[in-house]
Each structure stands twice: as structure tokens, then as C-alpha cells.
């Protein structure tokens, strides 16, 4: 591969993954907000054994919706990726581990999302992102 192709792939290579992961989190967060509501998510969390289920229901909704937008636009991507990966680790441990690996009761879906989010936490959003745009503008403003 030549350097021009490499630069292009570095800039745009993570975008398809970001779009898909963002869509999944945004849709699941939106479902919690618009369909289940705080009371529905709180009820689910209390059945899973969470203390302060209403508080964590609100936190969960914010993490998924805001995290979905952050990943989509590539804004604070490393932080969002880490927070969403932690959420998926908790979901696996609390709700899915006993169901084996395969869906519908297993943790393969959450594990896949966790891996993608850990990738964002490790390498960021790529060049086609607001993070990269802000970094470029900051570099131009520096003396």
C-alpha cells in the first residue's frame, strides 16, 4: 500500500464501524428513553439486583444516547468508547453471563460492542471526526 492510500484509510477506515456502533447505542438508548421510560428501565434494573435502580436507569439512558452521538460524530470518542465498554462489561456480568455465549440469552452481542468500544477508547475516532478536526485547529492555533 502506498502512503496516500494509507492516509486515506487512516482517515476514513473507522467511520463504518463508528456509524454502526453509534446506531446501535442510539437506538437502544432511544428505546429506553421513548418506549420503556425511566420506570421501565428502573424496573428491569431492580430485577437484575441493582441498588438505586432509578438513578442507574437515568445514567444508563444518558450513557447510551450521549455515547451514541459521541461515537457518531467522533467527539470525545476515547472517553465515550471507554464508558460504553464498561457499560457492556457490566451488562455481560449482570445480565448475560449465565446465558452462555450465543444469543438470544448469551453475551456475544454485548461482547462485540465492548470490543468495538475498546477499539475507540484505544485508537480514537480516526481522521474523519470532530476530535481530529479540533486537534487540527488546535495545532494551527499553537505558536
Coordinates of N, CA and C in Angstrom, one line a residue, residues 8-77:
X8 N -5.5 7.8 3.5 CA -7.0 7.8 3.3 C -7.7 6.8 4.2
X9 N -7.1 5.6 4.3 CA -7.7 4.6 5.2 C -7.6 5.0 6.7
X10 N -6.5 5.6 7.1 CA -6.4 6.1 8.4 C -7.5 7.1 8.7
X11 N -7.8 7.9 7.8 CA -8.8 9.0 8.0 C -10.3 8.4 8.0
X12 N -10.6 7.5 7.1 CA -11.9 7.1 6.9 C -12.2 5.6 7.3
X13 N -11.2 4.9 7.7 CA -11.3 3.5 8.0 C -12.2 3.1 9.2
X14 N -12.2 3.9 10.2 CA -13.1 3.6 11.4 C -14.5 4.2 11.2
X15 N -14.8 5.0 10.2 CA -16.1 5.5 10.0 C -17.2 4.5 9.9
X16 N -17.1 3.5 9.1 CA -18.2 2.5 9.1 C -18.5 1.8 10.4
X17 N -17.5 1.5 11.1 CA -17.6 0.9 12.5 C -18.3 1.9 13.4
X18 N -17.9 3.2 13.3 CA -18.5 4.2 14.2 C -19.9 4.4 13.9
X19 N -20.3 4.4 12.6 CA -21.7 4.6 12.2 C -22.6 3.4 12.8
X20 N -22.1 2.2 12.6 CA -22.9 1.1 13.1 C -23.0 1.0 14.6
X21 N -21.9 1.2 15.3 CA -21.9 1.2 16.8 C -22.8 2.3 17.3
X22 N -22.6 3.5 16.7 CA -23.4 4.6 17.2 C -24.9 4.4 17.0
X23 N -25.3 3.8 15.8 CA -26.7 3.5 15.6 C -27.2 2.5 16.6
X24 N -26.5 1.5 16.9 CA -26.9 0.5 17.9 C -27.1 1.2 19.3
X25 N -26.2 1.9 19.7 CA -26.3 2.5 21.1 C -27.4 3.6 21.1
X26 N -27.5 4.4 20.0 CA -28.5 5.4 19.9 C -29.9 4.8 19.9
X27 N -30.1 3.7 19.1 CA -31.4 3.1 19.1 C -31.8 2.4 20.4
X28 N -30.8 1.7 21.0 CA -31.1 1.1 22.3 C -31.4 2.1 23.4
X29 N -30.6 3.2 23.4 CA -30.8 4.3 24.4 C -32.2 5.0 24.1
X30 N -32.5 5.2 22.8 CA -33.7 5.8 22.4 C -34.9 5.0 22.8
X31 N -34.8 3.7 22.7 CA -35.8 2.7 23.1 C -36.1 2.8 24.6
X32 N -35.0 2.9 25.3 CA -35.2 3.1 26.8 C -35.8 4.4 27.1
X33 N -35.4 5.5 26.5 CA -36.0 6.8 26.8 C -37.4 6.9 26.3
X34 N -37.7 6.5 25.1 CA -39.0 6.8 24.5 C -40.1 5.7 24.7
X35 N -39.6 4.5 24.8 CA -40.6 3.4 24.9 C -40.7 2.9 26.4
X36 N -39.6 2.5 27.0 CA -39.6 1.9 28.3 C -39.8 3.0 29.4
X37 N -39.1 4.2 29.2 CA -39.1 5.2 30.2 C -38.3 4.9 31.4
X38 N -38.1 5.9 32.2 CA -37.3 5.7 33.4 C -37.9 4.5 34.3
X39 N -39.2 4.5 34.4 CA -39.8 3.5 35.3 C -39.6 2.1 34.7
X40 N -39.7 1.9 33.4 CA -39.5 0.6 32.8 C -38.1 0.1 33.0
X41 N -37.1 1.0 32.7 CA -35.7 0.6 32.9 C -35.3 0.4 34.3
X42 N -35.9 1.2 35.2 CA -35.7 1.1 36.6 C -36.2 -0.3 37.1
X43 N -37.4 -0.7 36.6 CA -37.9 -2.0 37.0 C -37.0 -3.1 36.5
X44 N -36.5 -3.0 35.3 CA -35.6 -4.0 34.8 C -34.3 -4.1 35.6
X45 N -33.8 -2.9 36.0 CA -32.5 -2.9 36.8 C -32.8 -3.4 38.2
X46 N -33.9 -3.2 38.8 CA -34.2 -3.7 40.1 C -34.3 -5.2 40.1
X47 N -34.9 -5.8 39.0 CA -35.0 -7.2 38.9 C -33.6 -7.9 38.7
X48 N -32.7 -7.1 38.2 CA -31.3 -7.6 38.0 C -30.5 -7.4 39.3
X49 N -31.1 -6.8 40.3 CA -30.4 -6.6 41.6 C -29.6 -5.3 41.8
X50 N -29.9 -4.3 41.0 CA -29.2 -3.1 41.1 C -29.8 -2.3 42.3
X51 N -28.9 -1.7 43.1 CA -29.4 -0.8 44.1 C -29.5 0.6 43.4
X52 N -30.4 1.4 43.9 CA -30.7 2.7 43.3 C -31.1 2.5 41.8
X53 N -32.0 1.7 41.5 CA -32.3 1.4 40.1 C -32.8 2.6 39.3
X54 N -33.5 3.6 39.9 CA -34.0 4.7 39.2 C -32.8 5.6 38.8
X55 N -31.9 5.8 39.7 CA -30.7 6.6 39.4 C -29.9 6.0 38.2
X56 N -29.7 4.7 38.3 CA -28.9 4.0 37.3 C -29.7 3.9 36.0
X57 N -31.0 3.9 36.0 CA -31.8 3.9 34.8 C -31.5 5.2 34.0
X58 N -31.5 6.3 34.7 CA -31.2 7.6 34.1 C -29.8 7.6 33.6
X59 N -28.9 7.2 34.4 CA -27.5 7.1 33.9 C -27.3 6.3 32.7
X60 N -27.9 5.1 32.7 CA -27.9 4.2 31.5 C -28.4 4.9 30.2
X61 N -29.6 5.5 30.4 CA -30.2 6.2 29.2 C -29.2 7.3 28.7
X62 N -28.7 8.1 29.6 CA -27.8 9.2 29.2 C -26.5 8.6 28.5
X63 N -26.0 7.6 29.1 CA -24.7 7.0 28.5 C -25.0 6.5 27.1
X64 N -26.1 5.8 26.9 CA -26.4 5.2 25.6 C -26.7 6.2 24.5
X65 N -27.5 7.2 24.9 CA -27.9 8.2 23.9 C -26.7 9.1 23.6
X66 N -26.1 9.7 24.7 CA -25.0 10.6 24.5 C -23.8 9.9 23.9
X67 N -23.5 8.6 24.4 CA -22.4 7.9 23.8 C -22.6 7.5 22.4
X68 N -23.8 7.3 22.0 CA -24.1 7.0 20.6 C -23.8 8.2 19.7
X69 N -24.2 9.4 20.2 CA -23.9 10.6 19.4 C -22.4 10.9 19.4
X70 N -21.8 10.7 20.6 CA -20.3 11.0 20.6 C -19.6 10.1 19.6
X71 N -19.9 8.8 19.6 CA -19.3 7.9 18.6 C -19.6 8.3 17.2
X72 N -20.8 8.6 16.9 CA -21.3 9.0 15.6 C -20.5 10.2 15.1
X73 N -20.3 11.2 15.8 CA -19.7 12.4 15.4 C -18.2 12.4 15.7
X74 N -17.7 11.4 16.4 CA -16.3 11.3 16.7 C -15.9 12.5 17.6
X75 N -16.7 12.7 18.7 CA -16.4 13.7 19.6 C -16.2 13.1 21.0
X76 N -15.1 13.4 21.6 CA -14.7 12.7 22.9 C -14.8 11.2 22.8
X77 N -14.4 10.7 21.7 CA -14.6 9.3 21.3 C -13.9 8.3 22.2

